[in-house]
Coordinates of C-alpha atoms in Angstrom, one line a residue:
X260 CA 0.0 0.0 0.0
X261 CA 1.8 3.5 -1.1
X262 CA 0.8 6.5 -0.3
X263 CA -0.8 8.5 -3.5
X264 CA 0.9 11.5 -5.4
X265 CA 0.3 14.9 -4.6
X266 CA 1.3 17.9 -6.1
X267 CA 3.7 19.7 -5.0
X268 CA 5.4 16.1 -4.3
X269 CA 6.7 15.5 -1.0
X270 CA 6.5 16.8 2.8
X271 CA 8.3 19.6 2.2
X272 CA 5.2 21.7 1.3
X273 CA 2.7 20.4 4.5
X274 CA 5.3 21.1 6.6
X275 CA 5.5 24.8 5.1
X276 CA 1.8 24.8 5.9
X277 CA 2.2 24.0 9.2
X278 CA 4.7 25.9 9.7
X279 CA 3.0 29.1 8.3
X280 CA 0.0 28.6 10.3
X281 CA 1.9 28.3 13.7
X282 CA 3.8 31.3 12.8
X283 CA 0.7 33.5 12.3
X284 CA -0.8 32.4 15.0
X285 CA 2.1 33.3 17.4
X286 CA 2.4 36.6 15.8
X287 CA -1.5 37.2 16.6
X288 CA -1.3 36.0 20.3
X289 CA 1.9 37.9 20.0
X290 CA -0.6 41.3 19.0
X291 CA 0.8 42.0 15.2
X292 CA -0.8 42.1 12.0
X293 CA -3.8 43.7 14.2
X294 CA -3.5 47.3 11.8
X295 CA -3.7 45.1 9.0
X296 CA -7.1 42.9 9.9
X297 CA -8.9 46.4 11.1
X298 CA -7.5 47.9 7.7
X299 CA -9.5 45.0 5.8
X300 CA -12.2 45.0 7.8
X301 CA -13.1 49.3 8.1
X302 CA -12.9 48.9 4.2
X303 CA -15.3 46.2 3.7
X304 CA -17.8 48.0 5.7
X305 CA -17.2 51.2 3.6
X306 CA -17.2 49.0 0.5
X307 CA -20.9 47.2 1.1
X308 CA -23.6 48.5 -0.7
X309 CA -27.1 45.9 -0.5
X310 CA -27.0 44.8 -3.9
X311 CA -23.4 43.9 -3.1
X312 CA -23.7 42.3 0.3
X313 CA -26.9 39.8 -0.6
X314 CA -24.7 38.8 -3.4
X315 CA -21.9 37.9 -1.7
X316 CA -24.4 36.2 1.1
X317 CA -25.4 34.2 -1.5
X318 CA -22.5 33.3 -2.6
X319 CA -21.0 32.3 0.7
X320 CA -23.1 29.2 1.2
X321 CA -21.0 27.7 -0.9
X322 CA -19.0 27.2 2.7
X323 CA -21.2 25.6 4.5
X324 CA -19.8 22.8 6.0
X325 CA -22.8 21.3 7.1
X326 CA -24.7 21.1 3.7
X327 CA -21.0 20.0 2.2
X328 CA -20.7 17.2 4.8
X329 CA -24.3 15.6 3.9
X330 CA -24.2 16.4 0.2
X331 CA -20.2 14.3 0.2
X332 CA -21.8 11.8 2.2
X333 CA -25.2 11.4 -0.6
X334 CA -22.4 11.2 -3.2
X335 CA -20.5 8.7 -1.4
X336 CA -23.6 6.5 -0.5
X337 CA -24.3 6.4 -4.0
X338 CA -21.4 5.5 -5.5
X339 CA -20.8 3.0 -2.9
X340 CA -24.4 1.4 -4.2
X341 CA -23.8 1.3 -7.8
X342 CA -20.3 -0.3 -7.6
X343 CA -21.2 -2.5 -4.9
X344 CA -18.3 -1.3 -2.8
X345 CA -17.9 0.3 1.0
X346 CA -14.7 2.4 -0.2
X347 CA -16.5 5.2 -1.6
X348 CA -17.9 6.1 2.0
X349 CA -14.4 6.4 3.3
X350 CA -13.3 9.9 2.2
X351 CA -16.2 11.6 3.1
X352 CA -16.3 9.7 6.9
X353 CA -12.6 10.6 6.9
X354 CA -12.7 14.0 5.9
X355 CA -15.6 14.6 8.5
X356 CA -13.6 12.9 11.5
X357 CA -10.0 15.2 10.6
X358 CA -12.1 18.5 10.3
X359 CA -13.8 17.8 13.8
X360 CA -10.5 17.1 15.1
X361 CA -9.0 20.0 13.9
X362 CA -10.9 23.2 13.2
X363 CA -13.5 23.1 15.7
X364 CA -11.1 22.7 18.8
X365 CA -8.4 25.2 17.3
X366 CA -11.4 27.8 17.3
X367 CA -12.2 26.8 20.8
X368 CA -8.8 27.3 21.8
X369 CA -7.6 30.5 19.8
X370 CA -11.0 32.0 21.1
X371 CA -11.1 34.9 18.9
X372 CA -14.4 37.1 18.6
X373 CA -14.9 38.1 14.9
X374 CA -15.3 42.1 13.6
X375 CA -18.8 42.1 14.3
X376 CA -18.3 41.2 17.8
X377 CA -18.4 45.1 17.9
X378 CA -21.9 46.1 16.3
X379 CA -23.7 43.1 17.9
X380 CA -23.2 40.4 21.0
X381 CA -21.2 40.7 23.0
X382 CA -20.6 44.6 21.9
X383 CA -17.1 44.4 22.5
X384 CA -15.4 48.0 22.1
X385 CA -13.1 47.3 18.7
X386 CA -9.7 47.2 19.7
X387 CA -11.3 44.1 21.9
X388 CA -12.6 42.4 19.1
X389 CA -8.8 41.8 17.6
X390 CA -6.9 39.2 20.2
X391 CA -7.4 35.7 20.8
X392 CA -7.1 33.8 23.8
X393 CA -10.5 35.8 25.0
X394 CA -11.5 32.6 27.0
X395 CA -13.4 34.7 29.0
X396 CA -16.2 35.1 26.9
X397 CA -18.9 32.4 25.7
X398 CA -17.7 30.3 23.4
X399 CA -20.2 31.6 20.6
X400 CA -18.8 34.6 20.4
X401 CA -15.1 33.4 20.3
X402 CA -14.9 31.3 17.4
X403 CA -13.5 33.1 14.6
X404 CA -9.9 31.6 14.3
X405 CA -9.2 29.8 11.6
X406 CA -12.0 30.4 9.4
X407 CA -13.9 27.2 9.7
X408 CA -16.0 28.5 6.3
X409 CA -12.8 28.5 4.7
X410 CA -11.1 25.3 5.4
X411 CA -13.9 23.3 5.3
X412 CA -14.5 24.6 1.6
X413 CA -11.1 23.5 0.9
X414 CA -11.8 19.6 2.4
X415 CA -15.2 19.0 1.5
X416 CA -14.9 20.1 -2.6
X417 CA -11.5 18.1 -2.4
X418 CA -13.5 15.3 -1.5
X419 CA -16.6 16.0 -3.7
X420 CA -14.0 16.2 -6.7
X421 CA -13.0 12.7 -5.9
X422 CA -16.4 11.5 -6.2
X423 CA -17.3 13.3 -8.9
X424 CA -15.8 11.4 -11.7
X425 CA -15.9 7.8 -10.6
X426 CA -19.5 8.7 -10.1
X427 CA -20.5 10.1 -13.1
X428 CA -18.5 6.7 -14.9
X429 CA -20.7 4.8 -13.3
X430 CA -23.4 6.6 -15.9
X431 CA -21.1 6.4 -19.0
X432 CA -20.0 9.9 -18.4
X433 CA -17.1 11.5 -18.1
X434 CA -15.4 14.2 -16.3
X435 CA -12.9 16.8 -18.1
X436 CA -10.0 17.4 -15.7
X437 CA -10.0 21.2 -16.2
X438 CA -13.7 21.0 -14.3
X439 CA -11.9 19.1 -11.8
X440 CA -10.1 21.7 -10.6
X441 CA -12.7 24.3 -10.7
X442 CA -14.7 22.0 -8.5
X443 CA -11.3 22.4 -6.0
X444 CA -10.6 25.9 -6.6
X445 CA -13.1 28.3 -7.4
X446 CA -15.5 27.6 -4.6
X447 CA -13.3 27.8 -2.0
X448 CA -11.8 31.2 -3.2
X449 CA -15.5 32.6 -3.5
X450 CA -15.7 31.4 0.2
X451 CA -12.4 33.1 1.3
X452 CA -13.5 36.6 -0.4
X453 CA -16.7 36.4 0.2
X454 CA -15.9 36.0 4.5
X455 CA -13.5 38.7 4.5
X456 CA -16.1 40.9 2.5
X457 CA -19.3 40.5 5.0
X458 CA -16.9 40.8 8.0
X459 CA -17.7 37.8 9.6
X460 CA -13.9 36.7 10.0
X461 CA -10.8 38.5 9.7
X462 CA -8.3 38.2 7.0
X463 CA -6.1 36.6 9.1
X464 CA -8.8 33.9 10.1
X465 CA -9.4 33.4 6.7
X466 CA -5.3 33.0 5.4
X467 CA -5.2 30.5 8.6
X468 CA -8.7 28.4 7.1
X469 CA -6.4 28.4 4.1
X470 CA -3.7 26.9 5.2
X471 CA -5.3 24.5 7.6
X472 CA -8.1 23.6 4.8
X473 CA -4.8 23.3 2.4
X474 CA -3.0 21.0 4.9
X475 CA -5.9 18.5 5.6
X476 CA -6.9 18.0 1.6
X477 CA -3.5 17.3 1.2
X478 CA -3.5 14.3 4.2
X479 CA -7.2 13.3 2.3
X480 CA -5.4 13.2 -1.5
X481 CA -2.2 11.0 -0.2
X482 CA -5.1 8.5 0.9
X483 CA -4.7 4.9 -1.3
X484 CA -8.2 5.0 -1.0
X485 CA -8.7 1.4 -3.4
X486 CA -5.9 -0.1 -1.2
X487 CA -6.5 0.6 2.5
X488 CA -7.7 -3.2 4.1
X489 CA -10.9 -3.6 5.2
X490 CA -12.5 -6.1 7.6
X491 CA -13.6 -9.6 6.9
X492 CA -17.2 -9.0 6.6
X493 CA -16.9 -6.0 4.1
X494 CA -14.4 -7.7 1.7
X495 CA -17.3 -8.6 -0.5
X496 CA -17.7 -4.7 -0.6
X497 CA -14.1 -3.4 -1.4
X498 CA -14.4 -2.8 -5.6
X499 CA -11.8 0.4 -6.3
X500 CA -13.2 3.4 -7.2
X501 CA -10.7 6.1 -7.8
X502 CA -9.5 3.6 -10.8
X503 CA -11.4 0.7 -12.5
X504 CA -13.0 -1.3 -13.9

């Protein structure tokens, strides 16, 4: 069983990830890049007419992660049915299992309110609504580090585009590998824009869902997903997907 490629090849690039995360994360607890989040932010509320504001609303439930999580797990079910096979429920189980482990504790722990933590609950004054560590407040209104909209984007379209085209070979259709990538790509940086834009995270929350989102679909695509050994009872159920007949 080897691990599958990913571009770019090698460790080298996750650990860079990681690395880049920790960093900004010090330097926040640390009390930098603050000019630059409230520089974002103050222009995106001078920069929000209606028109443009229910667009990009719109356009932001492309991040959902909840809707992302159930419509990976339809796909996967599906799949899994017409090739009579249990591997196709893997990635989206997997994917659900790192993302719990990951982004919803690291918000918990960061505890950073986001910009509107100033016009509404808990009415912070501004330069209050910048650092993290604010364990002193309820946990609703400290959960803005890493963007959680963001990374999940980034994991739950990786793992939609894996379905995708096994899926739609099952129907005699085929995938081009330029849509592919849109599927991975364009969705995710609507989801990035569109957060900063409505001012529901900071940029910084929003580079850090990026890198952790980056980092996870990276762990998901070295996954020999036709390879890994499954248990007596479902080795009736273990055809490949990523690659057959």
């Amino acid at each position: 069983m080897r691990l599958r490629p990913v571009r770019p090849a090698g460790w080298w690039f996750d650990g860079l990830l990681l690395a880049a995360l920790i960093g900004l994360t010090v330097a926040l607890a640390a009390g930098h890049l603050f000019g630059l989040d409230r520089a974002v932010a103050d222009w995106s509320d001078a920069h929000r007419p209606t028109a443009a504001e229910w667009t990009a609303r719109i356009l932001n439930l492309l991040g959902q992660g909840t809707p992302l999580t159930l419509l990976s797990a339809g796909l996967g079910v599906l799949l899994a049915v017409r090739l009579r096979s249990v591997r196709p429920v893997l990635p989206p189980v997997v994917a659900f299992v790192l993302t719990y482990l990951t982004i919803g504790p690291l918000k918990v722990w960061t505890a950073r309110p986001a910009p509107s933590a100033s016009a509404k609950e808990p009415f912070l004054s501004p330069e209050l609504t910048l650092p993290l560590f604010q364990h002193e407040l309820p946990v609703r209104f400290a959960q803005s580090y890493p963007s959680g909209h963001v990374a999940n984007a980034i994991v739950w379209y990786g793992v939609l585009a894996l379905l995708l085209a096994p899926l739609l070979r099952t129907f005699g259709r085929t995938v081009p590998p330029r849509l592919i990538t849109v599927v991975r790509v364009v969705p995710p940086l609507v989801v990035f824009t569109t957060t900063i834009y409505l001012g529901w995270h900071w940029l910084t929350d929003s580079v850090a869902g990026l890198m952790l989102g980056l980092l996870l679909d990276r762990l998901l695509r070295r996954v020999p997903w036709d390879d890994l050994p499954l248990p007596g009872p479902l080795r009736n159920w273990d055809r490949p997907f990523t690659s057959y007949p």
